[in-house]
Coordinates of C-alpha atoms in Angstrom, one line a residue:
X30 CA 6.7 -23.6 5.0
X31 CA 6.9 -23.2 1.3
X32 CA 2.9 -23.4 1.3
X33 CA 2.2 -21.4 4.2
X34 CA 0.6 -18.4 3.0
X35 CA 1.4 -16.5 6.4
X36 CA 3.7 -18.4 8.9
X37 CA 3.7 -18.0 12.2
X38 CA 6.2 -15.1 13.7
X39 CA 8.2 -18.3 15.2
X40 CA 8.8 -19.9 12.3
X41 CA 9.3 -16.9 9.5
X42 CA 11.8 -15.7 11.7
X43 CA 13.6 -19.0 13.5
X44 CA 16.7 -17.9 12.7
X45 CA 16.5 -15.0 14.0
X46 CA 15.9 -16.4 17.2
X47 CA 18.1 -19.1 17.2
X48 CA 20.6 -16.2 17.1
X49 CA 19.6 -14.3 19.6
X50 CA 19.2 -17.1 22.0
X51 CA 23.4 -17.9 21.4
X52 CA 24.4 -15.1 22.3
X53 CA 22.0 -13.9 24.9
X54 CA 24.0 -14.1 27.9
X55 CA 21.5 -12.0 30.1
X56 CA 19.4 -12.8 32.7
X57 CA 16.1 -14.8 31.8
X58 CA 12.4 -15.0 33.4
X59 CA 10.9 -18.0 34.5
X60 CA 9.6 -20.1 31.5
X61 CA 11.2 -17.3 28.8
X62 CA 13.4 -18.4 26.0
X63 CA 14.8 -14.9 25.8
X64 CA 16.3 -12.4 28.4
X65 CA 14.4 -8.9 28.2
X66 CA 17.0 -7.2 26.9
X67 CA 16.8 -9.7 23.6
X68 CA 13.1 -10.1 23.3
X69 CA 13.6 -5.8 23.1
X70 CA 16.5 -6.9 20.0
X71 CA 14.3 -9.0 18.6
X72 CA 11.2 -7.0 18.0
X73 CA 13.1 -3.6 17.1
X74 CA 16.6 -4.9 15.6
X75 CA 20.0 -4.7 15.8
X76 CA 21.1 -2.7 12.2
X77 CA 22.2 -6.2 11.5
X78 CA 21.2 -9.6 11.3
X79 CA 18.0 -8.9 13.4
X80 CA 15.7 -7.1 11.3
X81 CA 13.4 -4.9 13.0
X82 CA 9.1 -6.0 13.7
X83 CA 7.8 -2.9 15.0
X84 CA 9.1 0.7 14.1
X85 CA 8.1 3.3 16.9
X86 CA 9.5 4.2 20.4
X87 CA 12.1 2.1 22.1
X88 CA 10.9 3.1 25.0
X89 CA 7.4 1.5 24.5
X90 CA 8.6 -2.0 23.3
X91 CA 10.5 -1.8 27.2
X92 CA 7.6 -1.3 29.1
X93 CA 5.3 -3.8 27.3
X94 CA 8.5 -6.0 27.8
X95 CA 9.0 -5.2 31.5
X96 CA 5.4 -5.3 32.0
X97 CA 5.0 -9.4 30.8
X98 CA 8.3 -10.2 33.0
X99 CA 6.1 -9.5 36.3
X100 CA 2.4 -10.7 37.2
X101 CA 0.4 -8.0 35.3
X102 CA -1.1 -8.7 31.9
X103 CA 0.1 -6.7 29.1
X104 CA -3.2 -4.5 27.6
X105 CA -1.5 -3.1 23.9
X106 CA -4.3 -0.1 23.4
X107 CA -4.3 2.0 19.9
X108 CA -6.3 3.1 17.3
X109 CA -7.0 0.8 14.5
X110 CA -3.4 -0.1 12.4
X111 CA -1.1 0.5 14.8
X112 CA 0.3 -2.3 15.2
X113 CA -1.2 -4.2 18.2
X114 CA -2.1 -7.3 16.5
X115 CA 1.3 -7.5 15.4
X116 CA 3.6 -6.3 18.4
X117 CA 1.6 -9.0 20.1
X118 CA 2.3 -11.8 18.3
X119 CA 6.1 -11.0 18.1
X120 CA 6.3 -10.8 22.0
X121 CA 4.8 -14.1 22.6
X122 CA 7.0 -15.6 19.4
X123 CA 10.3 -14.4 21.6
X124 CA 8.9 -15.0 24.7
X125 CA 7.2 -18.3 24.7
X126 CA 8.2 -19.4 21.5
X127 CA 4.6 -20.0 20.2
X128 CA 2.5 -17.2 19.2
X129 CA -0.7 -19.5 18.3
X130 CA -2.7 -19.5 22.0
X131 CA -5.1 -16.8 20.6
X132 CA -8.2 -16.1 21.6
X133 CA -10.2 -14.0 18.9
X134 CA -12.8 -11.6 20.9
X135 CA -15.9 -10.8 18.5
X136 CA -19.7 -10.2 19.7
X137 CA -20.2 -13.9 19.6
X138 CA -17.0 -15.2 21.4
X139 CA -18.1 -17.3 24.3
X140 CA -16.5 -17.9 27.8
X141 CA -15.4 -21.4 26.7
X142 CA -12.9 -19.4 24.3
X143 CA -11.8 -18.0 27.6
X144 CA -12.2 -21.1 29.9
X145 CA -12.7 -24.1 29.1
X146 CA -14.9 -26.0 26.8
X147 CA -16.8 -29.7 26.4
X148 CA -16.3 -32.8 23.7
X149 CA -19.9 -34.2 24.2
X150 CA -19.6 -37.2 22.6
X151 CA -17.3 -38.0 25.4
X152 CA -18.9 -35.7 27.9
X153 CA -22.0 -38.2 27.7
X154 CA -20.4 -41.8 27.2
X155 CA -18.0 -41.1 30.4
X156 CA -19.2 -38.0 31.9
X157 CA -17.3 -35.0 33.2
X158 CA -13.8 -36.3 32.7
X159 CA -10.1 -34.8 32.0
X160 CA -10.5 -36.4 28.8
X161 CA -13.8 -35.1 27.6
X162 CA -12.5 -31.7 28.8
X163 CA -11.4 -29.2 25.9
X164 CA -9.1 -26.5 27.1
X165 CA -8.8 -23.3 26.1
X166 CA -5.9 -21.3 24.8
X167 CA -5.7 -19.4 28.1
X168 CA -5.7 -22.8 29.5
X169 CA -3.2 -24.4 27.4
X170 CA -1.0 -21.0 27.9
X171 CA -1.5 -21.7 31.9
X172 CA -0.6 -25.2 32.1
X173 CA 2.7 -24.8 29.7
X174 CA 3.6 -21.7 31.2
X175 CA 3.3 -19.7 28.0
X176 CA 2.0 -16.4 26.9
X177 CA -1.6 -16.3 25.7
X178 CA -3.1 -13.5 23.4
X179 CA -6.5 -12.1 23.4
X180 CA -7.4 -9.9 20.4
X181 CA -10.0 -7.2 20.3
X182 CA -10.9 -7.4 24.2
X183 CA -13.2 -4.8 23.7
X184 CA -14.8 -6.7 21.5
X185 CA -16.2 -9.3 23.8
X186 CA -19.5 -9.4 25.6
X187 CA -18.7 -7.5 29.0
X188 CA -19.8 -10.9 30.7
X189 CA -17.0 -13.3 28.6
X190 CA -14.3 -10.7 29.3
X191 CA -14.6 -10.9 33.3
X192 CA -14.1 -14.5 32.8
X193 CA -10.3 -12.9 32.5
X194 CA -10.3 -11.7 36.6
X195 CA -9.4 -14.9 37.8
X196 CA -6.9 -15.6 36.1
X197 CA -5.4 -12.6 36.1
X198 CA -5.7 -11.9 39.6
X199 CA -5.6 -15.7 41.4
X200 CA -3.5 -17.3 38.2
X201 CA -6.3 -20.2 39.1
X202 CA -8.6 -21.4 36.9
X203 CA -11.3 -23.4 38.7
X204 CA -13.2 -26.1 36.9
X205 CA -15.6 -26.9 39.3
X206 CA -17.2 -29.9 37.7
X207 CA -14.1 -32.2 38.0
X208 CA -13.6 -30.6 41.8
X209 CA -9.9 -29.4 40.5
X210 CA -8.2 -26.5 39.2
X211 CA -5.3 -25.1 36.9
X212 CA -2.2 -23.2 38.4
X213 CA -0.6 -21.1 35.9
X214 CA 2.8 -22.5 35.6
X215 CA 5.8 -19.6 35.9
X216 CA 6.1 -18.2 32.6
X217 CA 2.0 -17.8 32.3
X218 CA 0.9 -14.3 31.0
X219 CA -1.2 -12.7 28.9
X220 CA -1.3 -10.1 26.0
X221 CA -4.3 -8.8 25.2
X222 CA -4.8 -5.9 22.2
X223 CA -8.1 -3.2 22.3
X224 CA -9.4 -0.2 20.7
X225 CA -11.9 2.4 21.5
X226 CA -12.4 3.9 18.3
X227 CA -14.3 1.3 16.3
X228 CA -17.9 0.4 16.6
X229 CA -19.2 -2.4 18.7
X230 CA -17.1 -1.7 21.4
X231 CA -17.8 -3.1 25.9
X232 CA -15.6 -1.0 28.0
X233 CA -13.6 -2.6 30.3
X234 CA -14.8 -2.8 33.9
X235 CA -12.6 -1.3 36.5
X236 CA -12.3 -4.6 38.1
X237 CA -10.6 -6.0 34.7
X238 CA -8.8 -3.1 33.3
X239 CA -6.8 -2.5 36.9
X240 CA -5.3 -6.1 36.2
X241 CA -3.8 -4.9 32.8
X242 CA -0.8 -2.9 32.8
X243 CA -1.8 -0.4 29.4
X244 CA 0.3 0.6 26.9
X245 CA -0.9 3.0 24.0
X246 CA 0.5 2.3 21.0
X247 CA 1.1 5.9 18.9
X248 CA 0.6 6.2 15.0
X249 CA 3.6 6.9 13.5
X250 CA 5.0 10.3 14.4
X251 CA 6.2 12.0 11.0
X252 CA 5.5 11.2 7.3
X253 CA 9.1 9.7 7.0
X254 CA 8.4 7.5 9.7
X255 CA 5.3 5.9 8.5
X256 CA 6.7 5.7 4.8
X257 CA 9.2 3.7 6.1
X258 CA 6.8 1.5 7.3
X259 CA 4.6 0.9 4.4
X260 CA 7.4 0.3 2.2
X261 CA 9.0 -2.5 4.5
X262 CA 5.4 -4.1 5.0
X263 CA 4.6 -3.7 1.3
X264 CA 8.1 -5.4 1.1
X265 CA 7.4 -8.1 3.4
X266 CA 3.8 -8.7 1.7
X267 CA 5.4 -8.9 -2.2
X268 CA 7.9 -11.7 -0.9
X269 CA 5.2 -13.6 1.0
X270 CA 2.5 -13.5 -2.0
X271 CA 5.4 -13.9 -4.4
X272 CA 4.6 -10.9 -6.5
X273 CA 6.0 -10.4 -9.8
X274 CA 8.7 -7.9 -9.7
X275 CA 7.1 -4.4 -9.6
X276 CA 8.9 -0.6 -9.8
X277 CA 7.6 0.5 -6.4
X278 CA 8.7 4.5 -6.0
X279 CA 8.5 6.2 -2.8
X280 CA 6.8 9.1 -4.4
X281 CA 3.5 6.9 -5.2
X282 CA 4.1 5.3 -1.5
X283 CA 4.2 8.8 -0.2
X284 CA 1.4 10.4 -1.7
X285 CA -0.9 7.4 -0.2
X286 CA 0.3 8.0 3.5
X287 CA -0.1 12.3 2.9
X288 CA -3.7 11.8 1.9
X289 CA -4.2 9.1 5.3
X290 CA -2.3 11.7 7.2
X291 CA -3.6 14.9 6.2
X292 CA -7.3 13.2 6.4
X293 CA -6.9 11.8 9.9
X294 CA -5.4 15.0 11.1
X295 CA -7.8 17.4 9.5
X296 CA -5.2 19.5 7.5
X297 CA -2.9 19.6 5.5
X298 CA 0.9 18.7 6.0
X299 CA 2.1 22.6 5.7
X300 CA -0.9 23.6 8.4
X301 CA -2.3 26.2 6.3
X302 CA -5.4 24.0 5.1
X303 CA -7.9 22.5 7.3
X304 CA -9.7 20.0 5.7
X305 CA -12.8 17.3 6.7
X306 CA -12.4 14.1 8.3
X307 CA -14.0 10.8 7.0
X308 CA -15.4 7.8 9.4
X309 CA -13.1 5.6 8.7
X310 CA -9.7 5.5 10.9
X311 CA -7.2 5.7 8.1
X312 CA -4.6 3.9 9.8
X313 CA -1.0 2.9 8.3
X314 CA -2.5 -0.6 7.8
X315 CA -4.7 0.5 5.4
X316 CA -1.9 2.4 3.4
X317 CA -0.2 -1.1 3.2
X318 CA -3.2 -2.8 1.7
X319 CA -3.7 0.4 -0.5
X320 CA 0.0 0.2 -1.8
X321 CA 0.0 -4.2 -2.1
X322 CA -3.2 -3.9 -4.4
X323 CA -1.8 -1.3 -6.5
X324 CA 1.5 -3.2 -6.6
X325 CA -0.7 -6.1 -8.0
X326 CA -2.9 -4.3 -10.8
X327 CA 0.4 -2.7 -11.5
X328 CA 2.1 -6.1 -11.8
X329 CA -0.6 -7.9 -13.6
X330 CA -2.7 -5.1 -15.1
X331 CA -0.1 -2.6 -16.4
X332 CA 3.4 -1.8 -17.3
X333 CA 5.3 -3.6 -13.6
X334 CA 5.6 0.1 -12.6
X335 CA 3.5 1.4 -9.6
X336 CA 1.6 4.8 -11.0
X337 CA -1.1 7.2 -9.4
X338 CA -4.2 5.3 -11.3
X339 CA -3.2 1.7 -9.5
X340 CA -3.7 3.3 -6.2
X341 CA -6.3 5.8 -6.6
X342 CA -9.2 3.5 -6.4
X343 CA -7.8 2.1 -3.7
X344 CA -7.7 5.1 -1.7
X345 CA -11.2 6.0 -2.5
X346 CA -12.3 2.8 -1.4
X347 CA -10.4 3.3 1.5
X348 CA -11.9 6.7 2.1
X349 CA -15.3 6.3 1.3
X350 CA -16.6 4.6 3.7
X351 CA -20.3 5.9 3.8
X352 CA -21.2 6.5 0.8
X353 CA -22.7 10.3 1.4
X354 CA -20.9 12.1 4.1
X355 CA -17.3 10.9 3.0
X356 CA -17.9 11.1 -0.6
X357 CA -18.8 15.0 0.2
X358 CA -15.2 14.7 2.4
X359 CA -12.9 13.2 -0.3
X360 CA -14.8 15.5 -3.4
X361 CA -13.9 18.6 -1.1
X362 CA -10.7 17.5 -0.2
X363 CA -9.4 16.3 -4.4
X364 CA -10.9 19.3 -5.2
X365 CA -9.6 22.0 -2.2
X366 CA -6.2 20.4 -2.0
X367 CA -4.8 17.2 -4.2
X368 CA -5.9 20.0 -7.4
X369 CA -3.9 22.3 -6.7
X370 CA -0.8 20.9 -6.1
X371 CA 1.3 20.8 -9.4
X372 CA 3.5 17.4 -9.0
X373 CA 0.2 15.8 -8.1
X374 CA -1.7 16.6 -11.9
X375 CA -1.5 12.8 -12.5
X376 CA -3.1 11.4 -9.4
X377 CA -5.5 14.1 -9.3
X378 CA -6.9 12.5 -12.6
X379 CA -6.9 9.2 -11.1
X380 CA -8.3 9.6 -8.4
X381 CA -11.3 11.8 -9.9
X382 CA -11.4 9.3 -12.7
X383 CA -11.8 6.6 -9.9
X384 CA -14.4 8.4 -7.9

């Protein structure tokens, strides 16, 4: 996997699982590979040899668990960056033990991504046939009793998401030109991520949304918490990309997640300052990438040590997502806030310089 620029949650973390799956003595599912109670390990750690996926509520991780161990779908709802995307693809990694049965919902994502599809070469030398037939993921996941995922729901055309009812509610998928069908086999669910804060967004009908079981993931609850976060990720990323070593301080790492924090909230961290918010959502994600480029101009571009000039462009770019009414936002807020604290002289000029 030496080549693999991002592997697969199943195969980065193999032995991981291999572990868990010794030693879990508890009771398992139909079709799982895990108990609950060690998928739960898995994606939140032990403090030992089980490093921990997702850092937020225990609590959370158990219902989202619970919820794939009976006949409801999972729906993992959040603003942008928290963590969906990736929660998801650890569950079905424990779980099913293959993470890849993804459907990608966009504006153009047809029901064949959700169905079933046609290879037409085949389809017109021997008609409608098994063999000319192209399953989809949620296919695949129904026949193998595995866990498909379906990212950005909301996303979809309202028409191509119903496609979903079906199979949610009859675990049937009819394919009416053959005169047959496919019966989820135990083990079949699905995961499904969404959020309603971006544009381009179809709302769930009733009809869909009551066969989801929704969980909303939180942004991280305290400064400390997300900091945490970044740094691991950024951690995670500099392995992965093989980064040259870089001095990555906390201060630089904490500065970035205040400025998304404070922005998002619409004041400052001591409450005495309200400030404007910008479009964009800000999320914890976006501190990540903000902290991995700086990390990299550092790296290549400086002295290997992360300062307030590698991530200040960053952050405006992050920021300043239309160009007028958050450039007026971030101007008010470097000048009203980020100026006047002390420590921060440094990446005041940075970021001013950047701007």
């Amino acid at each position: 996997m030496t080549s693999v620029l991002r592997p697969h949650a199943e195969d980065q973390f193999a032995d991981e699982l291999v572990i868990l799956a010794k030693t879990d003595d508890r009771p398992r599912p139909p079709g799982w590979r895990l108990s609950p109670w060690a998928v739960t390990t898995y994606v939140l750690g032990d403090g030992g040899r089980i490093t921990p996926k997702y850092i937020g509520p225990r609590r959370i991780v158990e219902v989202a668990v619970a919820t794939l161990a009976t006949d409801r779908a999972l729906l993992l709802l959040g603003v942008p960056g928290t963590a969906k995307t990736w929660l998801s693809e650890h569950l079905a990694a424990a779980i099913s033990g293959d993470s890849t049965l993804l459907v990608q919902g966009t504006a153009g994502t047809a029901e064949e991504a959700i169905r079933y599809g046609w290879n037409y070469a085949r389809l017109l030398s021997e008609g409608p046939s098994r063999g000319a037939l192209t399953p989809s993921p949620v296919m695949r996941a129904m026949a193998e009793g595995r866990l498909a995922r379906v990212e950005e729901l909301t996303r979809m055309p309202s028409d191509v998401q119903d496609a979903l009812i079906t199979v949610l509610s009859e675990k049937t998928l009819p394919i009416p030109e053959l005169g047959e069908e496919v019966q989820a086999a135990r083990g079949f669910n699905v995961i499904a991520t969404a959020n309603d804060r971006d544009r381009g967004v179809n709302d769930l009908s009733s009809a869909l949304r009551r066969r989801f079981n929704t969980v909303v993931l939180p942004v991280p609850a305290t400064t400390e918490e997300e900091v945490g976060i970044v740094a691991r990720r950024v951690r995670q990323l500099g392995r992965s990309l093989e980064l040259p070593e870089t001095v990555t301080g906390l201060e630089e790492i904490r500065r970035v997640v205040t400025v998304f924090r404070e922005l998002r909230a619409g004041v400052t961290s001591d409450g005495r300052t309200k400030v404007k918010s910008p479009s964009g959502t800000l999320s914890t994600a976006e501190a990540i990438s903000v902290v991995t480029n700086g990390i990299v101009l550092a790296a290549h571009f400086g002295d290997g040590v992360l300062r307030p000039a590698d991530i200040a462009g960053g952050i405006v770019g992050a920021v300043v997502q239309d160009p007028v009414s958050d450039r007026v936002v971030w101007q008010e807020y470097l000048e009203t806030v980020v100026r006047d604290r002390d420590d921060w002289r440094d990446f005041y000029r940075a970021c001013r310089d950047a701007g």
